[in-house]
Amino acid sequence: MRLPLLLGSLLLSSGCIVAETRPSHPSRPPPRLPPSRPVAMGYDEAVRRGFDQCRARGYHCDLQEAHLTGNDVWKVKFRVDGRGEKGHLHLDYDAYSRNLIKVNDKVKDKGRDWDDDDWDGPGRGKKKGHAHRDD
């Protein structure tokens, strides 16, 4: 008699366990994250882009400086010296869009001592300190 009683109590006790498979409240979607702001260009990327621009122009460039301004603009400055050219190349990049904003290319040939501002062709050179008509 003990065996059927023990067996019956085991079978009944397993039927009393109730487990809830669904949460009691409806599931909520996870909160939406605000769109992330693009990552700003770092020092290494700004310098690399500057060297790429310098090489594309056919110059041999030495980095002078690179810094980020408060307006999110990277200013990258190079000294150009070699292969017949001498001068400087200043590049401005937008830190977030990575667009080239401004180029200041003041490089001249070592063999010549004139600048773009000094010569506009025959008879059109600027003569600072001379009379309008030199007779």
PDB file of C-alpha atoms in Angstrom:
ATOM      1  CA  MET A   1       0.000   0.000   0.000  1.00  0.00           C
ATOM      2  CA  ARG A   2       2.834   2.304   0.565  1.00  0.00           C
ATOM      3  CA  LEU A   3       4.071   2.021  -2.986  1.00  0.00           C
ATOM      4  CA  PRO A   4       0.862   3.217  -4.686  1.00  0.00           C
ATOM      5  CA  LEU A   5       0.538   6.032  -2.142  1.00  0.00           C
ATOM      6  CA  LEU A   6       4.103   7.161  -2.733  1.00  0.00           C
ATOM      7  CA  LEU A   7       3.722   6.851  -6.480  1.00  0.00           C
ATOM      8  CA  GLY A   8       0.430   8.782  -6.430  1.00  0.00           C
ATOM      9  CA  SER A   9       1.830  11.599  -4.325  1.00  0.00           C
ATOM     10  CA  LEU A  10       4.802  11.967  -6.701  1.00  0.00           C
ATOM     11  CA  LEU A  11       2.557  12.159  -9.738  1.00  0.00           C
ATOM     12  CA  LEU A  12       0.217  14.678  -8.134  1.00  0.00           C
ATOM     13  CA  SER A  13       3.010  16.896  -6.857  1.00  0.00           C
ATOM     14  CA  SER A  14       4.531  17.262 -10.339  1.00  0.00           C
ATOM     15  CA  GLY A  15       1.188  18.453 -11.692  1.00  0.00           C
ATOM     16  CA  CYS A  16       0.997  21.284  -9.137  1.00  0.00           C
ATOM     17  CA  ILE A  17       4.022  23.141 -10.436  1.00  0.00           C
ATOM     18  CA  VAL A  18       2.944  26.065 -12.572  1.00  0.00           C
ATOM     19  CA  ALA A  19       5.417  28.142 -14.549  1.00  0.00           C
ATOM     20  CA  GLU A  20       4.435  31.355 -16.293  1.00  0.00           C
ATOM     21  CA  THR A  21       5.883  31.569 -19.789  1.00  0.00           C
ATOM     22  CA  ARG A  22       4.627  35.074 -20.671  1.00  0.00           C
ATOM     23  CA  PRO A  23       5.423  38.253 -18.753  1.00  0.00           C
ATOM     24  CA  SER A  24       2.510  39.698 -16.823  1.00  0.00           C
ATOM     25  CA  HIS A  25       2.791  43.068 -18.635  1.00  0.00           C
ATOM     26  CA  PRO A  26       3.011  43.566 -22.399  1.00  0.00           C
ATOM     27  CA  SER A  27       6.561  43.995 -23.672  1.00  0.00           C
ATOM     28  CA  ARG A  28       7.677  47.539 -24.459  1.00  0.00           C
ATOM     29  CA  PRO A  29       9.944  48.325 -27.384  1.00  0.00           C
ATOM     30  CA  PRO A  30      13.418  49.452 -26.338  1.00  0.00           C
ATOM     31  CA  PRO A  31      13.794  53.233 -26.188  1.00  0.00           C
ATOM     32  CA  ARG A  32      15.080  54.833 -29.370  1.00  0.00           C
ATOM     33  CA  LEU A  33      18.566  56.223 -29.219  1.00  0.00           C
ATOM     34  CA  PRO A  34      19.108  59.688 -30.657  1.00  0.00           C
ATOM     35  CA  PRO A  35      20.923  59.687 -33.983  1.00  0.00           C
ATOM     36  CA  SER A  36      24.640  59.649 -33.374  1.00  0.00           C
ATOM     37  CA  ARG A  37      26.722  62.615 -34.440  1.00  0.00           C
ATOM     38  CA  PRO A  38      29.403  61.722 -36.967  1.00  0.00           C
ATOM     39  CA  VAL A  39      32.822  61.225 -35.459  1.00  0.00           C
ATOM     40  CA  ALA A  40      35.189  64.145 -35.945  1.00  0.00           C
ATOM     41  CA  MET A  41      38.371  63.657 -37.908  1.00  0.00           C
ATOM     42  CA  GLY A  42      41.417  63.177 -35.685  1.00  0.00           C
ATOM     43  CA  TYR A  43      44.941  64.563 -35.952  1.00  0.00           C
ATOM     44  CA  ASP A  44      46.331  61.533 -37.810  1.00  0.00           C
ATOM     45  CA  GLU A  45      43.562  61.557 -40.399  1.00  0.00           C
ATOM     46  CA  ALA A  46      43.899  65.311 -40.986  1.00  0.00           C
ATOM     47  CA  VAL A  47      47.656  64.996 -41.499  1.00  0.00           C
ATOM     48  CA  ARG A  48      47.230  61.975 -43.785  1.00  0.00           C
ATOM     49  CA  ARG A  49      44.673  63.831 -45.923  1.00  0.00           C
ATOM     50  CA  GLY A  50      47.034  66.807 -46.080  1.00  0.00           C
ATOM     51  CA  PHE A  51      49.946  64.666 -47.253  1.00  0.00           C
ATOM     52  CA  ASP A  52      47.669  63.056 -49.867  1.00  0.00           C
ATOM     53  CA  GLN A  53      46.696  66.507 -51.169  1.00  0.00           C
ATOM     54  CA  CYS A  54      50.352  67.567 -51.204  1.00  0.00           C
ATOM     55  CA  ARG A  55      51.425  64.486 -53.169  1.00  0.00           C
ATOM     56  CA  ALA A  56      48.541  64.969 -55.610  1.00  0.00           C
ATOM     57  CA  ARG A  57      49.996  68.405 -56.405  1.00  0.00           C
ATOM     58  CA  GLY A  58      53.417  66.836 -57.016  1.00  0.00           C
ATOM     59  CA  TYR A  59      55.126  68.516 -54.055  1.00  0.00           C
ATOM     60  CA  HIS A  60      57.603  67.227 -51.501  1.00  0.00           C
ATOM     61  CA  CYS A  61      56.092  68.461 -48.223  1.00  0.00           C
ATOM     62  CA  ASP A  62      57.260  68.660 -44.625  1.00  0.00           C
ATOM     63  CA  LEU A  63      54.572  69.042 -41.978  1.00  0.00           C
ATOM     64  CA  GLN A  64      54.853  72.317 -40.040  1.00  0.00           C
ATOM     65  CA  GLU A  65      51.756  72.023 -37.883  1.00  0.00           C
ATOM     66  CA  ALA A  66      48.199  70.741 -37.695  1.00  0.00           C
ATOM     67  CA  HIS A  67      45.549  71.871 -35.226  1.00  0.00           C
ATOM     68  CA  LEU A  68      41.802  71.871 -34.728  1.00  0.00           C
ATOM     69  CA  THR A  69      40.148  75.277 -34.371  1.00  0.00           C
ATOM     70  CA  GLY A  70      37.070  76.063 -32.303  1.00  0.00           C
ATOM     71  CA  ASN A  71      35.015  76.103 -35.516  1.00  0.00           C
ATOM     72  CA  ASP A  72      35.645  72.372 -36.119  1.00  0.00           C
ATOM     73  CA  VAL A  73      38.184  73.118 -38.852  1.00  0.00           C
ATOM     74  CA  TRP A  74      41.511  71.301 -39.136  1.00  0.00           C
ATOM     75  CA  LYS A  75      44.300  73.610 -40.302  1.00  0.00           C
ATOM     76  CA  VAL A  76      47.196  71.620 -41.763  1.00  0.00           C
ATOM     77  CA  LYS A  77      50.333  73.525 -42.802  1.00  0.00           C
ATOM     78  CA  PHE A  78      53.226  72.213 -44.871  1.00  0.00           C
ATOM     79  CA  ARG A  79      56.579  73.620 -45.958  1.00  0.00           C
ATOM     80  CA  VAL A  80      57.335  72.803 -49.583  1.00  0.00           C
ATOM     81  CA  ASP A  81      61.036  72.550 -50.377  1.00  0.00           C
ATOM     82  CA  GLY A  82      62.527  70.383 -53.065  1.00  0.00           C
ATOM     83  CA  ARG A  83      62.331  69.431 -56.745  1.00  0.00           C
ATOM     84  CA  GLY A  84      62.581  73.061 -57.778  1.00  0.00           C
ATOM     85  CA  GLU A  85      59.713  74.380 -55.650  1.00  0.00           C
ATOM     86  CA  LYS A  86      59.793  76.408 -52.470  1.00  0.00           C
ATOM     87  CA  GLY A  87      57.000  77.874 -50.366  1.00  0.00           C
ATOM     88  CA  HIS A  88      54.113  76.695 -48.261  1.00  0.00           C
ATOM     89  CA  LEU A  89      50.803  74.897 -48.572  1.00  0.00           C
ATOM     90  CA  HIS A  90      48.008  75.525 -46.055  1.00  0.00           C
ATOM     91  CA  LEU A  91      44.912  73.301 -46.116  1.00  0.00           C
ATOM     92  CA  ASP A  92      41.647  73.643 -44.159  1.00  0.00           C
ATOM     93  CA  TYR A  93      39.372  70.622 -43.651  1.00  0.00           C
ATOM     94  CA  ASP A  94      35.921  70.431 -42.072  1.00  0.00           C
ATOM     95  CA  ALA A  95      36.369  68.081 -39.106  1.00  0.00           C
ATOM     96  CA  TYR A  96      33.011  66.320 -39.528  1.00  0.00           C
ATOM     97  CA  SER A  97      32.308  66.267 -43.272  1.00  0.00           C
ATOM     98  CA  ARG A  98      36.034  65.884 -44.079  1.00  0.00           C
ATOM     99  CA  ASN A  99      35.643  68.267 -47.031  1.00  0.00           C
ATOM    100  CA  LEU A 100      38.576  70.392 -48.152  1.00  0.00           C
ATOM    101  CA  ILE A 101      37.378  73.926 -47.406  1.00  0.00           C
ATOM    102  CA  LYS A 102      40.308  76.138 -48.338  1.00  0.00           C
ATOM    103  CA  VAL A 103      43.705  75.848 -50.013  1.00  0.00           C
ATOM    104  CA  ASN A 104      46.435  78.474 -49.726  1.00  0.00           C
ATOM    105  CA  ASP A 105      49.126  77.364 -52.163  1.00  0.00           C
ATOM    106  CA  LYS A 106      52.082  79.766 -52.141  1.00  0.00           C
ATOM    107  CA  VAL A 107      54.708  77.683 -53.924  1.00  0.00           C
ATOM    108  CA  LYS A 108      57.048  79.116 -56.515  1.00  0.00           C
ATOM    109  CA  ASP A 109      59.824  77.809 -58.677  1.00  0.00           C
ATOM    110  CA  LYS A 110      63.316  78.261 -57.146  1.00  0.00           C
ATOM    111  CA  GLY A 111      64.730  79.374 -60.474  1.00  0.00           C
ATOM    112  CA  ARG A 112      62.457  82.432 -60.626  1.00  0.00           C
ATOM    113  CA  ASP A 113      62.200  85.234 -58.113  1.00  0.00           C
ATOM    114  CA  TRP A 114      58.778  86.531 -59.062  1.00  0.00           C
ATOM    115  CA  ASP A 115      55.402  85.843 -57.559  1.00  0.00           C
ATOM    116  CA  ASP A 116      51.974  85.710 -59.202  1.00  0.00           C
ATOM    117  CA  ASP A 117      51.284  89.190 -57.811  1.00  0.00           C
ATOM    118  CA  ASP A 118      54.431  90.663 -59.357  1.00  0.00           C
ATOM    119  CA  TRP A 119      53.909  89.727 -62.993  1.00  0.00           C
ATOM    120  CA  ASP A 120      50.843  89.789 -65.189  1.00  0.00           C
ATOM    121  CA  GLY A 121      52.613  89.641 -68.534  1.00  0.00           C
ATOM    122  CA  PRO A 122      54.632  92.122 -70.609  1.00  0.00           C
ATOM    123  CA  GLY A 123      54.028  95.725 -69.587  1.00  0.00           C
ATOM    124  CA  ARG A 124      51.681  94.846 -66.744  1.00  0.00           C
ATOM    125  CA  GLY A 125      54.047  94.273 -63.859  1.00  0.00           C
ATOM    126  CA  LYS A 126      53.496  96.197 -60.660  1.00  0.00           C
ATOM    127  CA  LYS A 127      56.082  98.915 -60.175  1.00  0.00           C
ATOM    128  CA  LYS A 128      55.884  99.929 -56.573  1.00  0.00           C
ATOM    129  CA  GLY A 129      57.411 103.324 -55.842  1.00  0.00           C
ATOM    130  CA  HIS A 130      57.712 104.356 -59.502  1.00  0.00           C
ATOM    131  CA  ALA A 131      55.902 107.087 -61.352  1.00  0.00           C
ATOM    132  CA  HIS A 132      52.988 106.140 -63.543  1.00  0.00           C
ATOM    133  CA  ARG A 133      54.979 107.116 -66.625  1.00  0.00           C
ATOM    134  CA  ASP A 134      58.656 106.411 -66.490  1.00  0.00           C
ATOM    135  CA  ASP A 135      60.410 108.511 -69.185  1.00  0.00           C
TER     136      ASP A 135
END
